[in-house]
Amino acid sequence: MTLRVALAQFRFPVGDIPGNTDKVLDLARQAQADGADLIVFPELTLAGYPPEDLLLRPSLELRIGDAIERLKQAQLDIAMLVGYPEREAGKLYNKAMVIHHGRVIADYRKQHLPNYQVFDEKRYFTKANETCVFEFKGARVALTICEDIWYDGPARRAAEAGAEINLNINGSPYHIDREAQRHEQVGRVSRQTDMMTVYVNHIGGQDELVFDGASFIAEADGRISLTLPAYQECLHCCDLEKTDAGWRVVAPVKAPVLSVEASLYEALKLGLADYVNRNGFPGVVLGLSGGIDSALSAAIAVDALGAERVMAVMMPYQYTAKMSLEDAEAEAKELGIRYDVLPIGDAYEVAHRTLVPMFGDRLVDTTEQNMQSRLRGLFLMALSNKLGHMVLTTGNKSEMAVGYATLYGDMCGGFNALKDVPKTWVYRLARWRNTQGEVIPERVITRPPSAELAPDQKDEDSLPGYDILDAIIERYVERDESLDTIVAAGFERDVVAKVVRLIDINEYKRRQAPEGVRVTPRGFGRDRRYPITQGWKPGR
């Protein structure tokens, strides 16, 4: 006995219900032509994931109803498993259904609603507790949705009801090492329930989230026998065969395994490309300073969008080093992007003269440094307004954490590919990118980082070394460790206290920062919602 199943790993943009319905039907017909009996789509296929407060729109129910009716009217021979939101008796559910020959043959409501990190499903959905097991082409099939697979109950109860194959549809966003975590968990549940799991995930960027796809099949013994490529749209048909030992994949195939650097880089590319393209920008413009953050950002932008859609602007002042000018020009030339030099000296002098009467005899301080940065932001935003290109901000997670950035200056922009990338990872990614073809000058990577806003300025004049800083940020932000716990791990108390204080007092800056790709288990944004005004004292 065999069952031919198609795994549909594709973009389903949030809110585009008619377009998503068209895509479902088109892919279903393609799979049907390839002999598939069943096609499996990701979580909330019709609405896209996550639809957030679009779920509260009164017209959502009407639009989803129209989409389902279209799927029924198609009267396809292939069975279609799609995800969708539906209101029942005044309660909204995250659902999955199977449509075959114009009728619904299975219907399931999600049992476990994630409400942590970037997930907020309890705001919208009601949890359910019913198991769905149905017979299809001689197979006993269960339906589960995403978070359900991270608990033993839904799969166990389905197995107890006689299920042999678990179809698990997902909206699982990427972060570093996430694919390995999925394989381990789903393999464990499959092994414990003696049931094959077909895991199908979204792909594409949605604001700060990136869905990496990487769909797979875990057999009843827990082995991962089939994997689809990460970061690529893919329609894959495979035959499942029932044997004495249970269902198995007839012709297992595995996509190439990406290194952690390659996977992270692809996530950044995908997140940037989908944000720029879906929001209708013709391209991006960024300040190319000669430093490593802007150099890596430019490389990502070119790889994501193409060189013809990327503009770089060097905006030197008297503190800009000669090597910064040389390196920025060299990288722009290597990447093949438009490169312009717009000195800010004259604009700064005019602005400073205008403010001197108000400044009085106060000493020079960071005010004058921030003026330089804000003038650069002014120039970039003017170019964006006039030319239509989105400003790509280039600050990294380490800087965002401690506020080492200028509000309305280098924080100006529409999107930041490096927003959740710690500085130590910026170096790793820059070196990895150069192994694919050197575009970042070596001395950009090796020279001490500097904002170049004051004479002989170095980042480490104000901050601990980035290896120490990033370790503290990871513990305090991603693990929620206290100051005392971090000190007990071997860090100097004065250093930890300074970093923790900077993280706490700069929440107001991060609230005003542009969107950026989330790639760690806890990024700044929807992951971490700390009050700006608060009296919490770090310690235990």
Coordinates of C-alpha atoms in Angstrom, one line a residue:
M1 CA 0.0 0.0 0.0
T2 CA 1.4 3.4 -1.0
L3 CA 0.4 7.0 -0.5
R4 CA 1.9 9.8 -2.6
V5 CA 2.2 13.0 -0.6
A6 CA 3.2 16.5 -1.7
L7 CA 4.9 18.8 0.7
A8 CA 4.2 22.4 -0.3
Q9 CA 6.9 24.7 1.2
F10 CA 6.0 28.2 -0.2
R11 CA 5.4 31.8 0.7
F12 CA 1.8 32.6 1.8
P13 CA 1.9 36.3 2.4
V14 CA 0.0 37.6 5.4
G15 CA -3.4 39.0 4.5
D16 CA -3.4 38.1 0.8
I17 CA -6.3 35.6 1.2
P18 CA -7.3 35.6 -2.6
G19 CA -3.7 35.3 -3.7
N20 CA -3.0 32.5 -1.2
T21 CA -6.0 30.6 -2.4
D22 CA -4.9 30.9 -6.0
K23 CA -1.5 29.5 -5.0
V24 CA -3.1 26.6 -3.1
L25 CA -5.1 25.6 -6.2
D26 CA -2.2 26.1 -8.6
L27 CA 0.2 24.0 -6.5
A28 CA -2.5 21.4 -5.8
R29 CA -3.0 21.0 -9.6
Q30 CA 0.7 20.6 -10.1
A31 CA 0.9 18.0 -7.4
Q32 CA -2.1 16.2 -8.8
A33 CA -0.5 16.1 -12.3
D34 CA 2.5 14.5 -10.6
G35 CA 0.3 11.7 -9.2
A36 CA 0.0 13.0 -5.6
D37 CA -2.9 11.8 -3.5
L38 CA -2.5 14.5 -0.9
I39 CA -0.9 17.9 -0.6
V40 CA 0.1 19.4 2.7
F41 CA 0.4 23.2 3.2
P42 CA 1.7 25.1 6.2
E43 CA -0.1 26.6 9.2
L44 CA -2.7 29.3 8.5
T45 CA -2.1 28.8 4.8
L46 CA -5.0 31.1 3.7
A47 CA -4.4 34.0 6.1
G48 CA -0.6 33.8 6.2
Y49 CA 1.4 33.6 9.5
P50 CA 1.2 35.5 11.8
P51 CA -1.8 37.6 10.8
E52 CA -1.8 39.4 14.1
D53 CA -4.7 41.8 14.5
L54 CA -6.0 41.1 11.0
L55 CA -7.6 38.2 12.9
L56 CA -9.8 40.8 14.6
R57 CA -11.2 42.3 11.4
P58 CA -14.9 41.6 11.0
S59 CA -14.5 40.9 7.3
L60 CA -11.9 38.1 7.9
E61 CA -14.6 35.5 8.3
L62 CA -16.2 36.5 5.0
R63 CA -12.9 36.4 3.1
I64 CA -11.9 33.0 4.6
G65 CA -15.4 31.7 3.8
D66 CA -15.0 32.7 0.2
A67 CA -11.6 31.1 0.0
I68 CA -12.8 27.8 1.4
E69 CA -15.8 27.8 -1.0
R70 CA -13.3 28.3 -3.9
L71 CA -11.3 25.3 -2.8
K72 CA -14.4 23.2 -2.6
Q73 CA -15.7 24.3 -6.0
A74 CA -12.5 23.2 -7.6
Q75 CA -13.5 19.6 -7.1
L76 CA -9.9 18.4 -7.2
D77 CA -9.1 14.7 -7.1
I78 CA -6.1 15.5 -4.8
A79 CA -6.8 16.0 -1.1
M80 CA -5.7 19.5 0.1
L81 CA -4.6 20.0 3.8
V82 CA -4.8 23.8 4.5
G83 CA -4.6 25.9 7.6
Y84 CA -7.0 28.7 8.3
P85 CA -8.7 30.7 11.1
E86 CA -12.4 30.1 11.7
R87 CA -14.8 31.5 14.3
E88 CA -17.2 29.0 15.9
A89 CA -19.8 30.1 18.4
G90 CA -18.1 33.4 18.9
K91 CA -14.6 31.8 19.5
L92 CA -11.7 31.9 17.0
Y93 CA -9.7 28.8 16.3
N94 CA -6.5 28.1 14.5
K95 CA -7.6 25.2 12.3
A96 CA -6.6 22.7 9.7
M97 CA -8.9 20.9 7.2
V98 CA -8.6 18.4 4.4
I99 CA -10.8 19.1 1.3
H100 CA -11.2 16.2 -1.2
H101 CA -13.6 16.1 -4.2
G102 CA -15.2 19.3 -3.0
R103 CA -16.0 18.3 0.6
V104 CA -14.3 18.6 4.0
I105 CA -13.2 15.1 5.1
A106 CA -11.3 16.1 8.2
D107 CA -11.3 19.2 10.4
Y108 CA -9.0 20.0 13.4
R109 CA -8.5 22.8 15.9
K110 CA -5.1 23.5 17.4
Q111 CA -4.7 22.3 21.0
H112 CA -1.6 24.1 22.2
L113 CA -1.4 27.9 21.6
P114 CA 2.2 29.3 22.0
N115 CA 2.3 32.5 24.0
Y116 CA 6.0 33.2 24.5
Q117 CA 8.9 34.8 22.6
V118 CA 7.4 36.0 19.3
F119 CA 4.1 34.1 19.7
D120 CA 0.9 35.7 20.9
E121 CA -1.7 33.2 19.9
K122 CA -3.7 33.4 23.2
R123 CA -4.6 36.9 22.3
Y124 CA -6.6 35.6 19.3
F125 CA -7.3 31.9 19.5
T126 CA -9.2 29.5 21.8
K127 CA -7.4 26.2 22.5
A128 CA -9.1 22.9 21.7
N129 CA -8.6 19.4 23.0
E130 CA -10.2 17.1 20.3
T131 CA -8.1 14.6 18.4
C132 CA -8.6 14.3 14.6
V133 CA -7.9 11.0 13.0
F134 CA -9.4 10.0 9.6
E135 CA -8.9 7.3 7.1
F136 CA -7.5 8.2 3.7
K137 CA -6.4 5.8 0.9
G138 CA -5.9 3.0 3.4
A139 CA -3.9 5.1 5.9
R140 CA -5.0 6.3 9.3
V141 CA -4.0 9.9 9.4
A142 CA -3.9 12.5 12.2
L143 CA -3.8 16.3 12.0
T144 CA -1.8 18.5 14.3
I145 CA -0.7 22.1 14.1
C146 CA 2.8 23.4 14.9
E147 CA 3.0 23.8 18.7
D148 CA 1.1 20.6 19.2
I149 CA 4.2 18.6 18.2
W150 CA 6.2 20.2 21.1
Y151 CA 3.9 18.4 23.6
D152 CA 3.4 14.7 23.9
G153 CA -0.4 14.8 24.4
P154 CA -1.8 15.5 20.9
A155 CA 0.4 12.9 19.1
R156 CA 0.0 10.3 21.8
R157 CA -3.8 10.6 21.8
A158 CA -3.8 10.5 18.0
A159 CA -1.7 7.3 18.1
E160 CA -4.1 5.8 20.7
A161 CA -6.9 6.6 18.3
G162 CA -5.2 4.4 15.7
A163 CA -3.3 7.1 13.7
E164 CA -0.3 5.9 11.7
I165 CA 0.8 9.2 10.0
N166 CA 0.8 12.6 11.7
L167 CA 0.5 15.6 9.4
N168 CA 1.9 18.5 11.3
I169 CA 1.6 21.9 9.6
N170 CA 3.8 24.7 10.9
G171 CA 4.6 28.4 11.2
S172 CA 7.9 27.9 12.9
P173 CA 10.3 30.9 12.6
Y174 CA 14.0 30.6 12.3
H175 CA 16.6 31.2 14.9
I176 CA 20.2 29.8 15.2
D177 CA 20.1 26.0 15.5
R178 CA 16.3 25.8 15.2
E179 CA 16.4 23.1 12.6
A180 CA 18.3 20.7 14.8
Q181 CA 15.9 21.4 17.7
R182 CA 12.9 20.6 15.4
H183 CA 14.5 17.3 14.2
E184 CA 15.2 16.2 17.8
Q185 CA 11.7 17.0 19.1
V186 CA 9.7 15.6 16.2
G187 CA 11.9 12.6 16.0
R188 CA 11.4 11.9 19.7
V189 CA 7.6 12.2 19.4
S190 CA 7.5 10.0 16.3
R191 CA 9.5 7.4 18.1
Q192 CA 7.5 7.5 21.3
T193 CA 4.2 7.2 19.4
D194 CA 5.4 4.8 16.7
M195 CA 4.0 7.2 14.1
M196 CA 5.4 8.9 11.0
T197 CA 5.3 12.7 11.1
V198 CA 5.1 14.8 8.0
Y199 CA 6.3 18.3 9.0
V200 CA 5.6 21.2 6.6
N201 CA 6.8 24.7 7.4
H202 CA 6.3 28.2 6.0
I203 CA 9.1 30.0 4.2
G204 CA 9.8 33.7 3.7
G205 CA 10.2 36.9 5.7
Q206 CA 7.3 38.5 7.6
D207 CA 8.4 41.8 9.2
E208 CA 11.0 40.7 11.8
L209 CA 10.4 37.0 11.4
V210 CA 12.0 34.7 8.9
F211 CA 10.5 31.2 8.2
D212 CA 13.2 29.0 6.8
G213 CA 11.1 26.1 5.5
A214 CA 13.3 23.1 6.0
S215 CA 10.3 20.8 6.0
F216 CA 10.9 17.1 6.7
I217 CA 9.6 13.7 7.4
A218 CA 10.4 11.7 10.6
E219 CA 9.6 8.0 10.4
A220 CA 8.1 6.0 13.2
D221 CA 11.5 5.1 14.6
G222 CA 12.4 8.7 14.9
R223 CA 14.8 8.8 11.9
I224 CA 14.7 12.0 9.7
S225 CA 14.4 10.3 6.3
L226 CA 13.5 13.3 4.1
T227 CA 14.5 16.9 4.3
L228 CA 13.6 19.8 2.0
P229 CA 16.0 22.7 1.3
A230 CA 16.0 25.6 3.8
Y231 CA 15.2 29.1 2.4
Q232 CA 13.9 27.8 -0.9
E233 CA 10.3 27.4 -2.1
C234 CA 9.8 23.8 -2.9
L235 CA 7.0 21.4 -4.0
H236 CA 8.2 17.9 -3.3
C237 CA 6.2 14.7 -4.0
C238 CA 7.2 11.5 -2.3
D239 CA 5.8 8.1 -2.0
L240 CA 5.0 6.6 1.4
E241 CA 4.8 2.8 1.7
K242 CA 3.1 0.8 4.4
T243 CA 5.3 -2.1 5.7
D244 CA 5.2 -4.5 8.6
A245 CA 7.3 -1.9 10.5
G246 CA 5.0 0.9 9.7
W247 CA 5.0 3.7 7.0
R248 CA 8.3 4.7 5.5
V249 CA 9.5 7.0 2.7
V250 CA 10.1 5.0 -0.4
A251 CA 12.9 7.1 -1.9
P252 CA 14.5 9.2 0.9
V253 CA 16.2 12.4 -0.1
K254 CA 18.0 14.9 2.0
A255 CA 18.8 18.6 1.2
P256 CA 22.4 19.7 1.7
V257 CA 23.1 20.7 5.3
L258 CA 24.1 24.4 5.7
S259 CA 26.8 25.5 8.1
V260 CA 25.5 27.7 10.9
E261 CA 27.1 30.8 9.2
A262 CA 25.5 30.0 5.9
S263 CA 22.1 29.4 7.4
L264 CA 22.2 32.6 9.3
Y265 CA 23.4 34.6 6.3
E266 CA 20.5 33.1 4.2
A267 CA 18.0 34.1 6.9
L268 CA 19.2 37.6 6.8
K269 CA 19.0 37.7 3.0
L270 CA 15.5 36.3 2.9
G271 CA 14.3 38.6 5.6
L272 CA 15.6 41.7 3.9
A273 CA 14.5 40.7 0.4
D274 CA 10.9 39.9 1.4
Y275 CA 10.6 43.1 3.4
V276 CA 11.9 45.3 0.6
N277 CA 10.0 43.5 -2.1
R278 CA 6.7 43.0 -0.4
N279 CA 6.6 46.7 0.7
G280 CA 7.3 47.8 -2.9
F281 CA 10.6 49.5 -2.5
P282 CA 12.7 49.7 -5.7
G283 CA 15.9 49.2 -3.7
V284 CA 17.9 50.3 -0.6
V285 CA 20.3 53.1 0.2
L286 CA 22.8 52.8 3.1
G287 CA 25.7 54.7 4.6
L288 CA 28.9 52.9 3.8
S289 CA 31.3 54.0 6.5
G290 CA 34.3 51.8 5.9
G291 CA 33.4 49.8 9.0
I292 CA 32.5 46.1 9.3
D293 CA 28.7 46.6 10.0
S294 CA 28.0 48.6 7.0
A295 CA 30.3 46.4 4.9
L296 CA 28.4 43.3 5.8
S297 CA 25.0 45.0 5.4
A298 CA 26.0 46.1 1.9
A299 CA 27.0 42.5 1.0
I300 CA 23.8 41.1 2.3
A301 CA 21.8 43.7 0.4
V302 CA 23.5 42.9 -2.9
D303 CA 23.1 39.2 -2.4
A304 CA 19.4 39.6 -1.5
L305 CA 18.4 42.2 -4.0
G306 CA 21.0 42.5 -6.7
A307 CA 23.7 45.2 -7.1
E308 CA 21.5 47.4 -9.3
R309 CA 19.1 47.9 -6.4
V310 CA 21.7 49.0 -3.8
M311 CA 23.1 52.5 -3.4
A312 CA 25.9 53.3 -0.9
V313 CA 26.8 56.7 0.4
M314 CA 30.0 57.6 2.2
M315 CA 29.5 60.8 4.3
P316 CA 32.9 61.8 5.6
Y317 CA 33.8 64.4 8.2
Q318 CA 37.2 65.4 9.7
Y319 CA 37.4 62.3 11.9
T320 CA 36.9 59.9 9.0
A321 CA 40.1 58.0 8.5
K322 CA 41.7 57.8 5.1
M323 CA 41.5 54.0 5.2
S324 CA 37.7 54.2 5.8
L325 CA 37.3 56.2 2.5
E326 CA 39.6 53.7 0.7
D327 CA 37.9 50.6 2.1
A328 CA 34.3 51.8 1.5
E329 CA 35.2 52.7 -2.1
A330 CA 36.9 49.3 -2.6
E331 CA 34.0 47.4 -1.3
A332 CA 31.4 49.3 -3.4
K333 CA 33.5 48.6 -6.5
E334 CA 33.8 44.9 -5.6
L335 CA 30.1 44.6 -5.1
G336 CA 29.3 46.6 -8.2
I337 CA 27.0 49.1 -6.5
R338 CA 26.5 52.8 -7.0
Y339 CA 28.7 54.7 -4.7
D340 CA 28.7 58.4 -3.9
V341 CA 30.6 60.6 -1.5
L342 CA 28.7 63.4 0.3
P343 CA 30.9 65.2 2.8
I344 CA 28.9 66.5 5.8
G345 CA 31.5 69.2 6.9
D346 CA 29.7 72.3 5.5
A347 CA 26.3 71.1 6.8
Y348 CA 27.8 70.5 10.2
E349 CA 29.5 73.9 10.5
V350 CA 26.2 75.6 9.5
A351 CA 24.3 73.6 12.1
H352 CA 26.9 74.2 14.8
R353 CA 27.0 77.9 14.2
T354 CA 23.3 78.1 14.4
L355 CA 23.3 76.3 17.8
V356 CA 26.3 78.0 19.4
P357 CA 24.3 80.9 20.9
M358 CA 22.1 78.3 22.6
F359 CA 25.0 76.1 23.7
G360 CA 26.7 79.0 25.4
D361 CA 30.0 78.1 27.1
R362 CA 29.2 74.5 27.7
L363 CA 32.0 72.0 26.8
V364 CA 32.1 69.8 23.7
D365 CA 30.5 66.4 24.5
T366 CA 28.5 63.7 22.8
T367 CA 26.1 66.3 21.5
E368 CA 28.5 67.3 18.7
Q369 CA 29.1 63.6 17.9
N370 CA 25.4 63.0 17.6
M371 CA 25.0 66.0 15.3
Q372 CA 27.3 64.3 12.9
S373 CA 25.4 61.1 13.0
R374 CA 22.0 62.9 12.6
L375 CA 23.2 64.9 9.6
R376 CA 24.1 61.6 8.0
G377 CA 20.7 60.3 8.8
L378 CA 19.2 63.5 7.3
F379 CA 21.1 62.9 4.0
L380 CA 20.1 59.3 3.8
M381 CA 16.4 60.0 4.5
A382 CA 16.4 62.8 1.9
L383 CA 17.8 60.4 -0.7
S384 CA 15.1 57.9 0.3
N385 CA 12.3 60.4 0.0
K386 CA 13.6 61.7 -3.4
L387 CA 14.6 58.4 -5.0
G388 CA 12.2 56.0 -3.3
H389 CA 14.9 53.6 -1.9
M390 CA 14.5 52.4 1.6
V391 CA 17.2 53.4 4.1
L392 CA 19.0 50.2 5.3
T393 CA 20.2 50.7 8.9
T394 CA 23.4 48.9 9.8
G395 CA 23.7 48.7 13.6
N396 CA 24.2 45.3 15.3
K397 CA 22.5 43.7 18.3
S398 CA 25.4 44.5 20.6
E399 CA 25.1 48.2 19.9
M400 CA 21.3 48.2 20.1
A401 CA 21.5 46.5 23.4
V402 CA 23.6 49.1 25.1
G403 CA 22.4 52.1 23.2
Y404 CA 25.7 52.6 21.3
A405 CA 23.8 54.3 18.5
T406 CA 22.3 57.7 17.8
L407 CA 18.6 58.1 17.8
Y408 CA 17.5 59.9 14.6
G409 CA 21.0 59.4 13.3
D410 CA 22.5 56.1 12.4
M411 CA 19.3 54.5 13.7
C412 CA 17.3 56.2 10.9
G413 CA 15.9 53.8 8.4
G414 CA 13.2 51.3 7.4
F415 CA 14.9 48.0 8.1
N416 CA 18.0 46.6 9.7
A417 CA 19.3 43.2 8.6
L418 CA 21.8 43.1 11.5
K419 CA 19.4 44.2 14.3
D420 CA 19.6 40.8 16.0
V421 CA 23.1 39.9 15.1
P422 CA 25.7 40.2 17.9
K423 CA 29.0 41.9 16.9
T424 CA 31.0 38.7 17.4
W425 CA 28.6 37.1 14.8
V426 CA 29.1 40.1 12.5
Y427 CA 32.8 39.1 12.3
R428 CA 32.0 35.5 11.8
L429 CA 29.6 36.3 9.0
A430 CA 32.0 38.7 7.3
R431 CA 34.7 36.1 7.2
W432 CA 32.2 33.4 6.0
R433 CA 31.0 35.8 3.2
N434 CA 34.5 36.3 2.0
T435 CA 35.0 32.6 1.6
Q436 CA 32.2 32.8 -1.1
G437 CA 34.1 35.6 -2.9
E438 CA 36.0 38.3 -1.1
V439 CA 34.0 41.6 -1.1
I440 CA 34.9 42.9 2.4
P441 CA 38.5 44.2 2.6
E442 CA 40.5 42.3 5.2
R443 CA 41.5 45.4 7.2
V444 CA 37.8 46.2 7.6
I445 CA 37.6 43.0 9.6
T446 CA 40.8 43.3 11.5
R447 CA 40.9 47.0 12.4
P448 CA 39.5 48.1 15.8
P449 CA 35.9 49.2 15.4
S450 CA 35.2 52.9 15.7
A451 CA 32.2 55.2 15.2
E452 CA 34.7 57.9 14.0
L453 CA 32.8 60.7 15.7
A454 CA 35.8 62.0 17.7
P455 CA 39.6 62.0 17.4
D456 CA 41.1 58.5 17.7
Q457 CA 37.8 57.0 18.9
K458 CA 37.5 53.3 19.5
D459 CA 34.4 51.3 20.5
E460 CA 36.3 49.7 23.4
D461 CA 36.9 53.2 24.9
S462 CA 33.3 53.1 25.9
L463 CA 32.5 49.4 26.0
P464 CA 34.1 46.1 27.1
G465 CA 35.5 43.9 24.4
Y466 CA 32.8 42.5 22.2
D467 CA 33.4 38.9 23.3
I468 CA 32.7 39.9 26.9
L469 CA 29.9 42.3 26.0
D470 CA 28.1 39.7 23.8
A471 CA 28.4 37.0 26.5
I472 CA 26.8 39.3 29.0
I473 CA 24.0 40.4 26.6
E474 CA 23.2 36.8 25.8
R475 CA 22.9 35.9 29.5
Y476 CA 20.9 39.0 30.5
V477 CA 18.7 39.4 27.5
E478 CA 18.3 35.9 26.1
R479 CA 18.5 33.8 29.3
D480 CA 17.1 36.4 31.7
E481 CA 20.0 35.8 34.1
S482 CA 20.3 38.3 37.0
L483 CA 23.3 40.5 37.6
D484 CA 24.5 38.3 40.5
T485 CA 24.1 35.2 38.4
I486 CA 26.2 36.6 35.6
V487 CA 28.9 37.7 38.1
A488 CA 28.9 34.3 39.6
A489 CA 29.7 32.9 36.1
G490 CA 33.1 34.6 36.2
F491 CA 32.4 38.2 34.9
E492 CA 33.6 41.3 36.7
R493 CA 30.9 42.9 38.7
D494 CA 31.6 46.5 37.6
V495 CA 31.6 45.4 33.9
V496 CA 28.3 43.5 34.3
A497 CA 26.7 46.3 36.3
K498 CA 27.6 48.8 33.6
V499 CA 26.3 46.6 30.7
V500 CA 23.1 45.8 32.5
R501 CA 22.4 49.4 33.3
L502 CA 23.0 50.4 29.7
I503 CA 20.6 47.7 28.5
D504 CA 17.9 48.8 30.9
I505 CA 18.1 52.6 30.3
N506 CA 18.2 52.3 26.5
E507 CA 14.8 50.6 26.1
Y508 CA 13.4 53.9 24.8
K509 CA 15.9 53.9 21.9
R510 CA 15.1 50.3 20.9
R511 CA 11.4 51.1 20.8
Q512 CA 12.1 53.6 18.1
A513 CA 14.5 51.4 16.1
P514 CA 13.5 50.1 12.7
E515 CA 12.3 46.5 12.2
G516 CA 15.1 43.9 11.7
V517 CA 15.5 40.2 11.1
R518 CA 15.2 38.1 14.3
V519 CA 17.8 35.4 14.3
T520 CA 18.4 34.6 18.0
P521 CA 16.1 32.9 20.5
R522 CA 15.2 36.3 22.0
G523 CA 15.6 39.5 19.9
F524 CA 14.6 43.1 20.7
G525 CA 11.1 43.7 19.5
R526 CA 8.1 41.5 19.9
D527 CA 10.3 39.0 21.8
R528 CA 11.3 41.3 24.7
R529 CA 8.7 43.8 26.0
Y530 CA 10.3 45.7 28.9
P531 CA 8.8 48.9 30.3
I532 CA 10.7 52.1 29.5
T533 CA 9.7 53.8 32.7
Q534 CA 10.4 51.5 35.6
G535 CA 12.0 51.2 39.0
W536 CA 13.4 47.7 38.7
K537 CA 16.9 47.4 40.3
P538 CA 19.2 44.7 38.8
G539 CA 20.7 42.3 41.2
R540 CA 19.3 38.9 42.2

